[in-house]
XYZ file of C-alpha atoms in Angstrom:
786
model
C -74.317 -80.828 76.012
C -76.285 -77.793 74.900
C -73.051 -76.087 73.831
C -71.917 -79.192 72.062
C -75.242 -79.418 70.191
C -74.954 -75.773 69.262
C -71.452 -76.298 67.931
C -72.610 -79.336 65.961
C -75.486 -77.415 64.440
C -73.254 -74.525 63.504
C -70.699 -76.873 62.013
C -73.414 -78.498 59.868
C -74.527 -75.083 58.704
C -70.983 -74.307 57.662
C -70.788 -77.561 55.727
C -71.741 -76.059 52.339
C -71.708 -78.800 49.762
C -69.507 -77.690 46.899
C -68.668 -79.843 43.858
C -65.807 -78.749 41.696
C -65.924 -81.480 39.002
C -68.049 -80.750 35.933
C -71.513 -82.267 36.011
C -71.400 -83.177 39.710
C -74.585 -82.810 41.741
C -74.803 -82.550 45.561
C -76.465 -85.697 46.830
C -76.371 -85.299 50.624
C -79.352 -86.903 52.262
C -79.666 -83.819 54.461
C -80.688 -81.792 51.378
C -83.068 -84.269 49.748
C -86.674 -83.038 49.440
C -85.936 -79.778 51.241
C -87.599 -76.732 49.639
C -85.452 -74.641 47.301
C -85.163 -71.150 48.680
C -83.301 -69.493 45.792
C -81.565 -70.204 42.480
C -78.678 -68.063 41.260
C -76.265 -68.254 38.330
C -72.606 -67.235 38.185
C -69.996 -67.032 35.485
C -72.230 -65.922 32.603
C -70.838 -63.383 30.196
C -72.365 -63.825 26.732
C -75.083 -66.380 27.514
C -78.251 -64.691 28.871
C -79.549 -65.872 32.256
C -82.997 -66.474 30.804
C -81.561 -69.117 28.469
C -80.333 -70.992 31.540
C -83.651 -70.732 33.401
C -85.487 -71.932 30.258
C -83.514 -75.182 30.335
C -83.624 -76.181 34.004
C -86.386 -77.987 35.861
C -85.372 -76.993 39.412
C -87.793 -74.330 40.696
C -87.836 -71.988 43.740
C -90.323 -73.464 46.213
C -89.977 -76.936 44.765
C -88.343 -79.878 46.534
C -84.641 -80.330 45.919
C -83.887 -83.578 44.026
C -80.368 -84.551 42.859
C -81.850 -86.371 39.828
C -83.566 -83.177 38.706
C -80.266 -81.325 39.077
C -78.517 -83.965 36.949
C -81.128 -83.449 34.261
C -80.488 -79.702 34.398
C -76.767 -80.248 33.799
C -77.484 -82.631 30.894
C -79.792 -80.177 29.151
C -77.459 -77.230 29.669
C -74.477 -79.241 28.395
C -76.324 -80.087 25.156
C -76.607 -76.374 24.403
C -72.887 -76.404 23.563
C -72.302 -73.042 25.253
C -70.451 -74.243 28.333
C -67.088 -75.901 28.969
C -67.938 -76.679 32.606
C -71.021 -76.594 34.838
C -71.013 -76.899 38.667
C -73.860 -76.735 41.169
C -73.277 -75.364 44.677
C -75.991 -76.200 47.196
C -76.153 -74.714 50.720
C -78.486 -75.476 53.606
C -80.015 -72.446 55.308
C -80.926 -72.233 58.976
C -84.603 -72.155 58.040
C -84.253 -75.561 56.368
C -84.328 -74.310 52.738
C -81.665 -74.947 50.111
C -79.960 -72.287 48.018
C -78.686 -73.405 44.589
C -75.954 -71.652 42.652
C -75.250 -72.749 39.067
C -71.612 -71.943 38.316
C -70.668 -71.816 34.625
C -67.468 -71.652 32.659
C -68.531 -70.584 29.208
C -67.170 -72.287 26.124
C -64.699 -70.141 24.254
C -65.846 -68.865 20.853
C -63.956 -69.651 17.676
C -62.338 -66.538 16.231
C -61.913 -68.173 12.810
C -62.371 -71.542 11.104
C -60.455 -72.557 7.984
C -58.952 -75.463 6.037
C -55.459 -75.596 4.571
C -53.790 -78.128 2.296
C -56.941 -79.126 0.434
C -56.840 -79.139 -3.369
C -59.420 -81.712 -4.400
C -62.334 -80.726 -2.148
C -63.377 -77.101 -1.533
C -63.636 -75.561 1.925
C -67.442 -75.564 1.744
C -67.599 -79.332 1.157
C -65.298 -80.008 4.103
C -66.525 -77.434 6.633
C -70.237 -77.501 5.843
C -71.052 -80.839 7.548
C -69.027 -79.953 10.706
C -71.369 -77.227 11.951
C -68.314 -75.164 12.990
C -67.989 -71.536 11.958
C -66.578 -68.232 13.139
C -68.343 -67.241 16.362
C -69.573 -70.731 17.234
C -68.629 -72.241 20.620
C -65.501 -74.293 20.695
C -66.753 -77.871 20.942
C -64.033 -80.517 21.111
C -66.474 -83.281 20.227
C -67.563 -81.502 17.020
C -63.931 -80.789 16.151
C -62.927 -84.445 16.506
C -65.972 -85.561 14.538
C -65.126 -83.033 11.822
C -61.618 -84.503 11.475
C -63.056 -87.996 11.131
C -65.763 -87.023 8.628
C -63.287 -85.131 6.442
C -61.065 -88.214 6.232
C -64.046 -90.395 5.363
C -65.084 -87.959 2.645
C -61.635 -88.147 1.105
C -61.679 -91.944 1.291
C -64.949 -92.044 -0.663
C -63.211 -89.986 -3.334
C -60.332 -92.464 -3.521
C -57.834 -90.658 -1.263
C -57.576 -93.513 1.191
C -54.346 -92.149 2.769
C -55.766 -88.696 3.499
C -55.100 -87.387 7.013
C -56.760 -84.448 8.748
C -55.454 -82.792 11.923
C -55.830 -79.434 13.646
C -53.341 -76.766 14.695
C -53.523 -77.148 18.492
C -51.340 -74.103 19.201
C -53.586 -71.702 17.289
C -56.668 -73.234 18.842
C -55.419 -72.963 22.431
C -53.702 -69.583 22.160
C -55.949 -67.681 19.739
C -59.200 -69.703 19.430
C -58.464 -70.106 15.719
C -59.477 -73.526 14.344
C -57.367 -74.640 11.391
C -57.935 -78.069 9.814
C -54.683 -79.223 8.199
C -55.264 -81.649 5.324
C -52.703 -84.016 3.868
C -54.604 -85.452 0.906
C -51.976 -87.912 -0.237
C -52.181 -89.651 -3.622
C -55.465 -90.714 -5.111
C -55.591 -94.482 -5.051
C -57.172 -96.465 -7.853
C -58.472 -99.991 -7.431
C -56.760 -101.793 -10.271
C -57.645 -105.360 -9.348
C -60.215 -107.205 -7.251
C -59.357 -110.739 -6.202
C -61.378 -113.413 -4.431
C -59.195 -115.695 -2.322
C -60.502 -118.989 -0.991
C -63.479 -119.369 -3.336
C -63.510 -122.855 -4.852
C -67.173 -123.203 -5.845
C -67.991 -119.882 -7.510
C -66.189 -117.910 -10.205
C -64.761 -114.433 -9.736
C -67.367 -113.183 -12.198
C -70.245 -114.505 -10.091
C -68.839 -112.945 -6.933
C -68.018 -109.630 -8.624
C -71.685 -109.268 -9.506
C -72.488 -109.113 -5.772
C -70.243 -106.169 -4.865
C -70.322 -102.428 -5.535
C -66.566 -101.720 -5.511
C -65.286 -101.403 -9.070
C -61.875 -101.250 -10.686
C -60.670 -98.025 -12.246
C -61.625 -97.364 -15.856
C -60.560 -94.174 -17.695
C -63.214 -91.403 -17.663
C -66.024 -93.657 -16.415
C -64.991 -95.211 -13.079
C -62.740 -93.656 -10.449
C -62.000 -97.006 -8.797
C -62.237 -95.493 -5.330
C -61.377 -97.672 -2.336
C -63.972 -96.947 0.329
C -63.490 -99.037 3.498
C -67.191 -98.728 4.417
C -68.170 -99.992 0.986
C -65.702 -102.837 1.216
C -67.284 -103.847 4.531
C -70.677 -103.846 2.813
C -69.246 -105.835 -0.105
C -67.837 -108.476 2.221
C -71.242 -108.763 3.883
C -72.891 -109.103 0.453
C -70.556 -111.955 -0.505
C -71.259 -113.637 2.815
C -75.014 -113.383 2.134
C -74.393 -114.828 -1.325
C -72.801 -117.906 0.231
C -75.402 -118.184 2.976
C -78.228 -118.090 0.446
C -76.639 -121.088 -1.299
C -76.204 -123.309 1.704
C -72.776 -122.177 2.955
C -74.179 -121.090 6.291
C -70.783 -120.950 8.061
C -69.065 -118.882 5.357
C -66.924 -115.961 6.566
C -65.673 -113.119 4.383
C -63.163 -110.359 5.126
C -61.106 -108.005 3.008
C -57.603 -106.573 2.760
C -55.601 -104.626 0.197
C -52.102 -104.112 -1.167
C -50.772 -100.926 -2.687
C -48.009 -100.296 -5.141
C -44.769 -98.481 -4.358
C -46.322 -95.283 -5.718
C -49.216 -95.734 -3.251
C -51.619 -95.203 -6.185
C -52.443 -98.651 -7.560
C -54.481 -100.802 -5.169
C -55.303 -104.491 -5.268
C -58.274 -105.490 -3.132
C -58.557 -109.017 -1.755
C -61.735 -110.587 -0.453
C -60.691 -113.446 1.790
C -63.320 -116.197 1.872
C -63.642 -119.176 4.161
C -66.427 -121.209 2.640
C -66.965 -123.813 5.324
C -69.499 -126.573 4.654
C -72.499 -126.559 2.359
C -75.666 -127.680 4.106
C -78.527 -129.723 2.698
C -82.093 -130.174 3.894
C -82.331 -133.400 5.888
C -85.931 -133.027 7.069
C -89.091 -130.936 7.027
C -91.584 -130.623 9.850
C -94.709 -128.431 9.892
C -96.868 -127.627 12.902
C -99.056 -124.941 14.434
C -97.673 -122.676 17.199
C -96.683 -124.640 20.277
C -96.096 -127.780 18.229
C -99.825 -128.461 17.825
C -100.854 -130.372 14.665
C -102.178 -128.424 11.690
C -105.920 -128.550 11.046
C -106.060 -127.602 7.335
C -102.963 -129.125 5.692
C -100.642 -131.876 6.880
C -96.865 -131.915 7.047
C -96.827 -134.125 3.940
C -98.993 -131.670 1.999
C -96.858 -128.722 3.107
C -93.686 -130.558 2.048
C -95.241 -131.346 -1.342
C -95.951 -127.707 -2.215
C -92.696 -126.244 -0.902
C -90.114 -125.052 -3.398
C -87.295 -126.634 -1.408
C -87.319 -130.384 -0.818
C -85.570 -132.888 1.429
C -82.174 -133.611 -0.086
C -81.849 -130.177 -1.727
C -78.979 -127.849 -0.978
C -80.185 -125.218 1.470
C -81.023 -122.053 -0.438
C -82.497 -118.998 1.227
C -84.306 -117.871 -1.922
C -86.122 -121.207 -2.112
C -86.993 -120.940 1.567
C -88.468 -117.484 0.963
C -90.406 -118.714 -2.047
C -91.653 -121.693 -0.042
C -92.934 -119.343 2.644
C -94.896 -117.422 0.017
C -96.128 -120.625 -1.632
C -97.560 -121.834 1.678
C -99.273 -118.502 2.276
C -100.705 -118.613 -1.254
C -101.996 -122.153 -0.730
C -103.879 -121.075 2.375
C -104.928 -117.818 0.725
C -106.612 -119.645 -2.157
C -108.796 -121.400 0.408
C -109.781 -118.127 2.084
C -107.285 -118.042 4.962
C -106.192 -114.405 4.711
C -104.172 -114.057 7.897
C -101.998 -117.155 7.684
C -98.539 -116.488 9.123
C -95.594 -118.724 8.209
C -92.185 -118.903 9.847
C -89.411 -121.222 8.657
C -86.422 -121.863 10.887
C -83.424 -124.095 10.266
C -81.982 -126.329 12.954
C -78.398 -127.621 12.865
C -77.057 -130.174 15.282
C -73.530 -131.458 15.743
C -71.121 -131.637 12.838
C -73.676 -132.907 10.357
C -74.198 -130.945 7.142
C -77.890 -131.811 7.172
C -80.382 -129.429 8.724
C -84.062 -129.638 9.537
C -86.543 -126.982 8.482
C -89.250 -126.286 11.031
C -92.316 -124.641 9.460
C -94.555 -122.962 12.015
C -97.938 -122.052 10.543
C -100.578 -119.983 12.257
C -103.444 -120.899 9.948
C -105.935 -118.271 11.090
C -109.612 -118.304 10.126
C -111.340 -118.761 6.762
C -113.262 -115.788 5.334
C -115.862 -114.929 2.703
C -116.031 -111.709 0.689
C -118.347 -109.076 2.130
C -118.989 -105.593 0.768
C -116.574 -104.345 -1.917
C -116.394 -100.540 -1.905
C -114.410 -98.114 -4.056
C -113.084 -94.736 -2.948
C -110.962 -91.977 -4.469
C -112.545 -91.835 -7.938
C -113.968 -88.391 -8.560
C -114.044 -88.740 -12.369
C -113.772 -92.418 -13.237
C -116.996 -94.398 -13.076
C -117.224 -97.188 -10.534
C -117.951 -99.771 -13.206
C -114.611 -99.117 -14.918
C -112.789 -100.014 -11.708
C -115.160 -102.783 -10.640
C -114.531 -104.650 -13.895
C -110.911 -105.096 -12.796
C -111.812 -106.338 -9.288
C -111.732 -110.101 -8.882
C -113.674 -110.248 -5.605
C -117.354 -111.203 -5.600
C -119.482 -110.676 -2.467
C -120.585 -113.915 -0.836
C -117.829 -116.023 -2.380
C -114.853 -117.522 -0.576
C -111.846 -115.225 -0.487
C -108.876 -115.867 -2.767
C -105.974 -113.948 -1.215
C -104.110 -113.835 -4.530
C -106.775 -111.463 -5.826
C -105.584 -108.741 -3.461
C -102.422 -108.183 -5.494
C -103.927 -109.299 -8.827
C -106.725 -106.743 -8.517
C -104.231 -103.984 -7.813
C -102.109 -104.974 -10.822
C -105.133 -105.045 -13.138
C -106.288 -101.628 -11.950
C -102.835 -100.121 -12.491
C -102.530 -101.877 -15.871
C -105.431 -99.783 -17.182
C -103.100 -96.794 -17.101
C -105.838 -94.612 -15.604
C -104.573 -94.430 -12.028
C -101.399 -93.353 -10.304
C -101.819 -95.758 -7.407
C -104.224 -98.329 -6.000
C -104.566 -99.893 -2.559
C -106.664 -102.996 -1.917
C -107.387 -103.421 1.799
C -109.184 -106.301 3.490
C -110.999 -104.988 6.547
C -111.051 -106.563 9.982
C -114.134 -108.747 10.558
C -117.247 -107.464 12.312
C -117.743 -109.430 15.572
C -121.323 -110.111 14.506
C -120.143 -111.728 11.222
C -116.601 -112.996 11.970
C -116.327 -115.078 8.784
C -117.070 -112.146 6.448
C -114.428 -109.551 5.474
C -115.198 -106.370 3.568
C -112.823 -104.996 0.919
C -111.973 -101.344 0.301
C -110.337 -100.384 -3.006
C -108.684 -96.973 -2.766
C -107.488 -95.483 -6.013
C -105.628 -92.325 -6.904
C -106.603 -90.859 -10.242
C -104.023 -89.291 -12.495
C -104.062 -87.026 -15.504
C -104.935 -89.292 -18.438
C -105.031 -86.643 -21.153
C -102.134 -85.094 -22.997
C -101.197 -82.991 -25.981
C -97.919 -84.203 -27.468
C -95.474 -82.701 -29.919
C -92.538 -84.490 -31.471
C -90.508 -85.211 -34.547
C -89.148 -88.431 -35.961
C -86.587 -88.930 -38.644
C -85.151 -91.921 -40.380
C -83.609 -93.195 -43.554
C -86.900 -94.872 -44.575
C -89.454 -92.136 -43.864
C -87.567 -88.842 -43.889
C -88.633 -86.271 -41.305
C -92.041 -86.828 -39.729
C -93.666 -84.467 -37.250
C -96.196 -85.493 -34.635
C -99.012 -83.564 -32.973
C -101.388 -85.700 -30.973
C -104.275 -85.282 -28.559
C -104.766 -88.333 -26.312
C -107.316 -89.090 -23.601
C -107.100 -92.557 -22.050
C -110.119 -92.091 -19.779
C -112.582 -90.850 -22.366
C -116.384 -90.999 -22.166
C -118.138 -90.471 -25.486
C -121.517 -89.939 -23.839
C -120.452 -87.549 -21.061
C -121.610 -84.444 -22.938
C -120.889 -81.184 -21.068
C -123.901 -79.332 -19.734
C -122.066 -75.999 -19.798
C -119.124 -74.592 -21.712
C -117.281 -74.052 -18.404
C -117.568 -77.759 -17.601
C -115.901 -78.534 -20.910
C -113.105 -76.019 -20.365
C -112.339 -77.396 -16.882
C -112.033 -80.939 -18.257
C -115.062 -82.202 -16.349
C -116.714 -83.719 -19.418
C -115.985 -86.521 -21.891
C -114.096 -88.330 -19.115
C -114.541 -91.282 -16.815
C -115.589 -94.311 -18.915
C -112.081 -95.696 -19.522
C -112.316 -95.341 -23.308
C -109.194 -94.569 -25.359
C -109.457 -91.572 -27.673
C -106.691 -90.158 -29.830
C -106.225 -87.703 -32.672
C -102.893 -87.827 -34.507
C -101.538 -85.387 -37.059
C -98.248 -86.310 -38.761
C -96.890 -83.910 -41.381
C -93.590 -84.912 -42.974
C -91.249 -84.604 -45.888
C -92.299 -87.950 -47.388
C -95.371 -88.933 -45.337
C -98.509 -87.017 -44.419
C -101.008 -88.682 -42.106
C -103.870 -87.904 -39.766
C -106.259 -90.241 -37.997
C -108.745 -90.475 -35.160
C -109.299 -93.567 -32.998
C -111.723 -94.531 -30.248
C -111.565 -97.797 -28.264
C -113.953 -99.178 -25.657
C -111.842 -101.690 -23.644
C -114.884 -103.594 -22.290
C -117.819 -103.344 -24.660
C -121.106 -103.837 -22.764
C -119.108 -104.950 -19.729
C -117.661 -107.948 -21.583
C -113.948 -108.867 -21.808
C -113.959 -107.751 -25.465
C -112.509 -104.445 -26.645
C -114.103 -102.642 -29.604
C -112.201 -99.965 -31.460
C -112.823 -97.753 -34.458
C -110.486 -95.729 -36.648
C -110.708 -93.291 -39.549
C -107.911 -91.429 -41.265
C -105.995 -90.238 -44.280
C -102.499 -91.305 -45.375
C -100.251 -89.994 -48.131
C -96.790 -91.264 -49.088
C -94.522 -89.758 -51.755
C -92.421 -92.194 -53.786
C -89.962 -91.349 -56.557
C -92.458 -91.726 -59.403
C -95.881 -91.299 -57.777
C -97.840 -90.515 -54.619
C -100.031 -93.023 -52.780
C -103.152 -91.529 -51.181
C -105.365 -93.601 -48.911
C -108.553 -92.716 -47.018
C -109.609 -95.458 -44.652
C -111.914 -96.476 -41.844
C -112.089 -99.645 -39.819
C -112.939 -101.382 -36.601
C -111.340 -104.056 -34.411
C -112.862 -106.508 -31.934
C -110.192 -107.949 -29.655
C -109.771 -109.942 -26.480
C -106.976 -111.183 -24.276
C -106.899 -114.992 -24.218
C -105.180 -115.974 -20.998
C -101.910 -114.469 -19.856
C -99.868 -114.584 -23.070
C -102.364 -114.797 -25.945
C -104.250 -111.957 -27.608
C -106.702 -112.220 -30.485
C -108.463 -109.654 -32.679
C -110.895 -109.556 -35.606
C -110.385 -106.651 -37.990
C -112.504 -104.916 -40.613
C -111.084 -102.198 -42.886
C -112.382 -100.215 -45.832
C -110.102 -97.950 -47.863
C -110.102 -95.868 -50.984
C -106.651 -95.831 -52.580
C -105.368 -93.770 -55.481
C -101.923 -93.320 -57.026
C -101.463 -89.757 -58.239
C -98.712 -87.898 -60.044
C -97.721 -91.023 -61.949
C -94.608 -90.660 -64.076
C -94.884 -91.956 -67.623
C -91.885 -94.201 -67.048
C -93.483 -96.059 -64.159
C -93.880 -99.816 -64.748
C -97.107 -101.192 -66.137
C -97.906 -102.867 -62.786
C -97.975 -99.494 -61.053
C -99.913 -97.796 -63.870
C -102.601 -100.477 -63.674
C -103.056 -99.830 -59.944
C -103.569 -96.061 -60.327
C -107.183 -96.332 -59.204
C -108.997 -95.003 -57.346
C -109.934 -98.396 -55.959
C -112.038 -99.475 -53.037
C -110.496 -102.175 -50.840
C -112.509 -103.959 -48.147
C -110.735 -106.459 -45.936
C -111.434 -108.676 -42.967
C -108.785 -110.390 -40.886
C -107.824 -112.380 -37.823
C -104.697 -111.704 -35.780
C -103.402 -114.015 -33.047
C -100.498 -112.871 -30.881
C -98.549 -114.718 -28.225
C -95.954 -112.827 -26.210
C -93.790 -113.672 -23.222
C -91.329 -110.779 -23.611
C -90.368 -109.501 -20.179
C -90.584 -105.793 -21.013
C -91.232 -103.559 -23.989
C -88.182 -101.339 -23.490
C -84.837 -103.154 -23.809
C -86.278 -106.677 -23.532
C -83.920 -109.353 -22.234
C -85.874 -112.580 -22.591
C -89.071 -114.041 -23.968
C -90.591 -114.336 -27.412
C -93.377 -112.915 -29.556
C -95.295 -114.769 -32.277
C -98.003 -113.299 -34.471
C -100.190 -114.884 -37.134
C -102.121 -112.578 -39.484
C -104.765 -113.950 -41.849
C -106.618 -111.418 -44.037
C -109.055 -111.476 -46.977
C -109.918 -108.750 -49.437
C -113.181 -108.984 -51.391
C -115.340 -111.238 -49.206
C -117.495 -108.257 -48.230
C -117.080 -106.338 -51.467
C -114.564 -103.991 -52.991
C -112.573 -103.923 -56.226
C -110.017 -106.600 -55.304
C -110.163 -110.245 -54.300
C -107.113 -111.874 -52.693
C -105.836 -113.383 -49.443
C -102.703 -112.693 -47.438
C -101.192 -114.716 -44.587
C -98.094 -113.886 -42.611
C -96.280 -115.083 -39.502
C -93.713 -113.189 -37.442
C -91.483 -114.566 -34.711
C -89.012 -112.761 -32.444
C -87.155 -114.154 -29.461
C -84.676 -112.629 -27.016
C -81.969 -114.687 -25.343
C -80.008 -113.310 -22.389
C -76.390 -114.315 -23.026
C -74.665 -112.484 -20.215
C -75.297 -110.172 -17.256
C -72.424 -107.979 -16.150
C -71.619 -106.772 -12.628
C -73.823 -103.694 -13.164
C -76.819 -105.835 -14.045
C -76.708 -104.922 -17.741
C -77.745 -107.736 -20.060
C -76.183 -108.812 -23.327
C -78.863 -110.237 -25.620
C -79.225 -112.165 -28.836
C -82.346 -111.332 -30.822
C -83.566 -113.778 -33.472
C -86.195 -112.742 -36.056
C -88.182 -114.690 -38.614
C -90.965 -113.560 -40.954
C -92.803 -115.300 -43.758
C -95.752 -114.156 -45.853
C -97.767 -115.312 -48.857
C -100.463 -113.726 -51.043
C -102.803 -116.086 -52.899
C -106.282 -116.432 -54.384
C -106.249 -113.315 -56.558
C -104.250 -110.267 -57.629
C -103.118 -107.840 -54.951
C -102.266 -104.239 -55.887
C -98.621 -103.336 -55.855
C -99.024 -101.089 -52.786
C -100.323 -104.050 -50.709
C -97.685 -106.594 -51.735
C -94.500 -107.483 -49.837
C -91.301 -105.413 -49.804
C -88.040 -105.541 -47.858
C -85.151 -103.107 -47.561
C -84.158 -100.108 -45.483
C -84.663 -100.796 -41.791
C -86.448 -104.079 -42.616
C -83.374 -105.554 -44.377
C -80.362 -103.386 -43.708
C -77.781 -102.937 -46.436
C -80.439 -102.417 -49.147
C -82.456 -99.302 -49.925
C -86.020 -98.918 -48.660
C -88.495 -101.306 -50.420
C -85.954 -102.286 -53.084
C -85.742 -106.003 -52.158
C -88.573 -106.918 -54.527
C -89.288 -108.024 -58.088
C -88.942 -105.233 -60.694
C -91.738 -104.002 -62.920
C -91.798 -103.890 -66.730
C -92.645 -101.121 -69.168
C -95.187 -101.299 -71.992
C -92.697 -103.059 -74.265
C -92.088 -105.760 -71.642
C -88.605 -104.604 -70.655
C -87.611 -104.554 -66.984
C -87.538 -101.144 -65.301
C -84.451 -101.658 -63.083
C -84.993 -98.911 -60.559
C -88.660 -99.472 -59.674
C -89.752 -102.340 -57.369
C -93.362 -103.477 -57.626
C -93.636 -105.891 -54.679
C -93.915 -109.641 -54.499
C -96.385 -112.278 -53.406
C -93.963 -114.226 -51.212
C -91.643 -112.877 -48.534
C -89.206 -114.447 -46.087
C -86.832 -112.787 -43.647
C -84.328 -114.278 -41.179
C -82.150 -112.151 -38.937
C -80.036 -112.140 -35.807
C -78.770 -109.231 -33.718
C -76.264 -109.317 -30.877
C -76.574 -106.326 -28.518
C -74.084 -105.524 -25.770
C -73.947 -102.589 -23.313
C -70.976 -100.291 -23.886
C -71.372 -97.241 -21.648
C -73.685 -97.449 -18.639
C -77.361 -97.435 -19.591
C -76.681 -94.861 -22.291
C -74.984 -96.651 -25.168
C -75.211 -100.180 -26.584
C -73.405 -101.716 -29.511
C -74.970 -104.160 -31.982
C -73.703 -106.659 -34.520
C -76.298 -108.082 -36.898
C -77.011 -110.374 -39.818
C -80.054 -109.668 -42.026
C -81.230 -111.934 -44.828
C -84.317 -112.543 -46.907
C -86.042 -112.270 -50.239
C -89.284 -111.179 -51.888
C -90.520 -113.111 -54.941
C -93.723 -113.863 -56.743
C -93.468 -117.559 -55.950
C -92.393 -119.350 -52.761
C -88.700 -120.142 -52.707
C -85.287 -118.915 -51.661
C -83.933 -117.825 -55.016
C -82.856 -114.190 -55.350
C -81.785 -114.387 -51.697
C -80.024 -111.441 -50.013
C -77.661 -111.393 -47.045
C -75.978 -108.527 -45.227
C -73.875 -108.084 -42.094
C -73.205 -104.958 -40.105
C -72.787 -103.124 -36.850
C -74.331 -100.139 -35.130
C -75.085 -98.339 -31.898
C -78.200 -97.709 -29.828
C -78.389 -94.473 -27.838
C -80.848 -94.490 -24.921
C -81.918 -91.078 -23.618
C -84.679 -91.385 -20.976
C -85.964 -87.874 -21.694
C -86.690 -88.941 -25.286
C -88.723 -92.013 -24.348
C -87.972 -95.746 -24.328
C -87.183 -96.034 -28.058
C -83.437 -95.631 -28.699
C -81.743 -93.657 -31.426
C -80.555 -96.331 -33.866
C -77.607 -95.924 -36.249
C -76.430 -98.864 -38.373
C -73.813 -99.636 -41.005
C -74.548 -102.670 -43.208
C -72.577 -104.456 -45.914
C -74.373 -106.680 -48.460
C -72.769 -110.109 -48.866
C -75.366 -111.638 -51.215
C -77.173 -109.332 -53.628
C -78.986 -109.554 -56.944
C -78.695 -107.883 -60.311
C -80.918 -104.838 -59.820
C -80.422 -104.330 -56.103
C -79.821 -100.840 -54.728
C -77.576 -100.984 -51.678
C -77.456 -98.659 -48.679
C -74.482 -98.440 -46.316
C -76.053 -96.368 -43.518
C -79.555 -96.392 -42.048
C -80.978 -94.728 -38.956
C -84.152 -93.917 -37.050
C -85.039 -91.665 -34.118
C -88.068 -90.184 -32.368
C -87.688 -86.918 -30.454
C -90.476 -85.498 -28.263
C -90.476 -81.796 -27.495
C-alpha cells in the first residue's frame, strides 16, 4: 500500500497540466488556491518581458485562480502583439504552483499598401485602419479595414466597390496589399415610393436624405446605411400620422451600364388609427387630486375621434405640464401611452400624471455678472418672491434675458426645497456675459446711394454714469459699462452721402417698461443740382405693447439748408433753400408677426406713422400720415427645407394742413419702385416762367405703392431668384392718375460672412410710364463688412 501510494503521488506530480489551445487556462481543482511559486515567460523575441508582467494580475506568493489567469490572457491579447498565448501550470512537491506563459508573437507587417484605387488616395483608405509598416499583423483589423474601405466607397457612390487582400504576399512575405476594384460610380437617377396611397411622393421625399443626381451640385450617391435611415424616417412619418403598423423597406435597380440607379422605397401602410378614448390618472391608477380626466381631456391638443398623431400627443404632454406649471406644480411628470386591442383601429390614450407638490417663489439670486448690474437682469426676471410659481417663467425669463443681447447664455434653475420650508423653492439665474462692444468697418454700394463707407463704435451694455476713476480702468474697458444702455457712434463717408450721428438709448427708463433714446447728427446728400445739408437732434419714447405691437413717440428738431443751388433748379427747390428750422412730433405704431428678420417665410408687418411739423415751433406747419404693410406667404417648401415665398407690399401716404418742403415730400423710384430712376416718380417742378423742368422732380403730397415679389431658392442657401411687379404713383392730390407699373427679375446672393442682408441685383422693365419719367433697367444694393 505504501508503494502504491508513493507511485500515485509520483504520478500526480508528473501530471503537469499543459493547455495547447490559445487562451486556455488550467482549471484543475488540485491547483486552485495553491500559492504561486514562480512565473516565467517563454517565446518572447521583440516584446519585452516587463510589458507582459505589467499586464498580468497573477503574482508570486499569491493564490492561483483560473479566473485571474483568464483575465491575464484577455489583457495580453488586447495588446495585439501575440498570435497565441498558452499557460502551463505545474504542481511542485512543496505544494506550490509554477506558471509558464508561453507566447507566439504576432508577425510584423513588412509593408502596407493599396492598389487599384483611383478615386480615393492611399491616406484616406489606410488612415482609419490603424495598419502600417511594422505594426503587428492583426487579422481582425485587416478584415475591418476591408469592410470600412468598401463602406467609404459606397458613401462616395461606388456601391459596387470590392476590397480584398493578397493572401499569398501576406502569408509568405508579411506584406499587406489591399486590392481595390472600384467599379463604376453609380448615380441615383430616380427615387420612387411604392405602396403609398395617402401621401404624395413630394411629401415623402421631404423626409429622406438620399437625393437624385444633379450636375455639379449633387453626386446622387447610393449609401445603403443612409437608405436604411431614410426608410426608418418614412416609417416614423407614417407612425406620427396614425399609421402605427406601417412598414418600410428599400430596394434598387441599376441600368445595364451599372451607373444609373433607381431606388424604391416599398411601403406597407397598414391601418390608420384614431383615438377612441382618453383616461387620466395618478401612478397606480389612483384618481388625480388637482385636475380631473374631463379637464385633462379638454386641454389636450388631441381629442377623442382624432386621427392618432404623435406630434399632437407630444404637444398635449407639454400642454398638461404647462397647465400644472401655471398653478405652481413644478415637478409634474406626464406619460402618455397608447393601448390597442384586437383588430380595432381605435386606441385608448392612458395619461399618467404624477402631479407633485405646489411651490411658492423663494429667494431669486443672480450669479455670473461681473460687469452688468443686477437690476438690468432682474428687470427681465418674471419671478417675484412670495408669489406662487408659474413654471412658464423659467423659459420665458431665459428668453427675455437672452433677447437683451447682452449675454452669451443664461440658465434659470429652480432649487430643491429646504426641508424646513418644503413649499418654497429658490431660483438661481446664472448668466454668461459676452463682449457687447465693437468697432465695425464696412462699405455699402447701390444704385440709389452710390458708395457709402461705414465706421461705427457700438456698446450695447453702456453706462453713462459709470465714470472711470483711473485712466487704466478706462483703457481696460472697466468703465462706462453695465447699465444695459445702447450707445453708438456712426461715421458714413460716401460718394453721394456723408453722415455721422451719435445715439444713446436707455431700454428701461427709471425701471419702467419704457425706452428713452436720444440722437444727434449731421447728414449731407448730393443731388444733381444742389446739396441738402441737415443738422438734427431728437428723442424717442417707446414701449412694447404685448407680443406683436410696438409704439413710440418721437420728437425731432432739424436745421436744413440747400446749398450749391443751380440757377436752373425749379422754383419749388429755390424757395426751400433755407436754412430752415423744422420741429416735428410723431407717433409710430408697429405690429409685426414676421417669423425672422433674415429671409422671412411667413408673417406680416404693419406700421402707422403720424407726424406734425410746427406744433412746437419751427418754420413750417404741416402734417404727414403714412401706412406700410408687408406680408410673407410660404408657397412651397422643398426637400431641403428651403422655402419659396410670395411677398406683398403696400404703402400709402398723405401730407396735409400746410406746405411741406420739397425735401420732406414723397418720392418713388430706384429701389423703391424698380424700373425708374431714384426719386424720379414724382411731380416735376417749374421754372420762373412757369414752364415744367422735365428732369427735376420736386416731390408730391400723396403717394401709393403696391408690389409683389416671388422668391425661390436656386442653389442651396447661397442663391435665390426673384420675379417682381412694382407699381405706384406720387401726386399732389390723392388718386391713381400718372400711375406706373414695372415687371422684372433678379437674384439674391446670401453670403453668411457678409451678414444677413443679401446682395440684390434686379432688372426691371417699365410697362406703364408717364411723359417725363426717367427709366432704369438695372438696380442693385449690397453691404460688405471688412
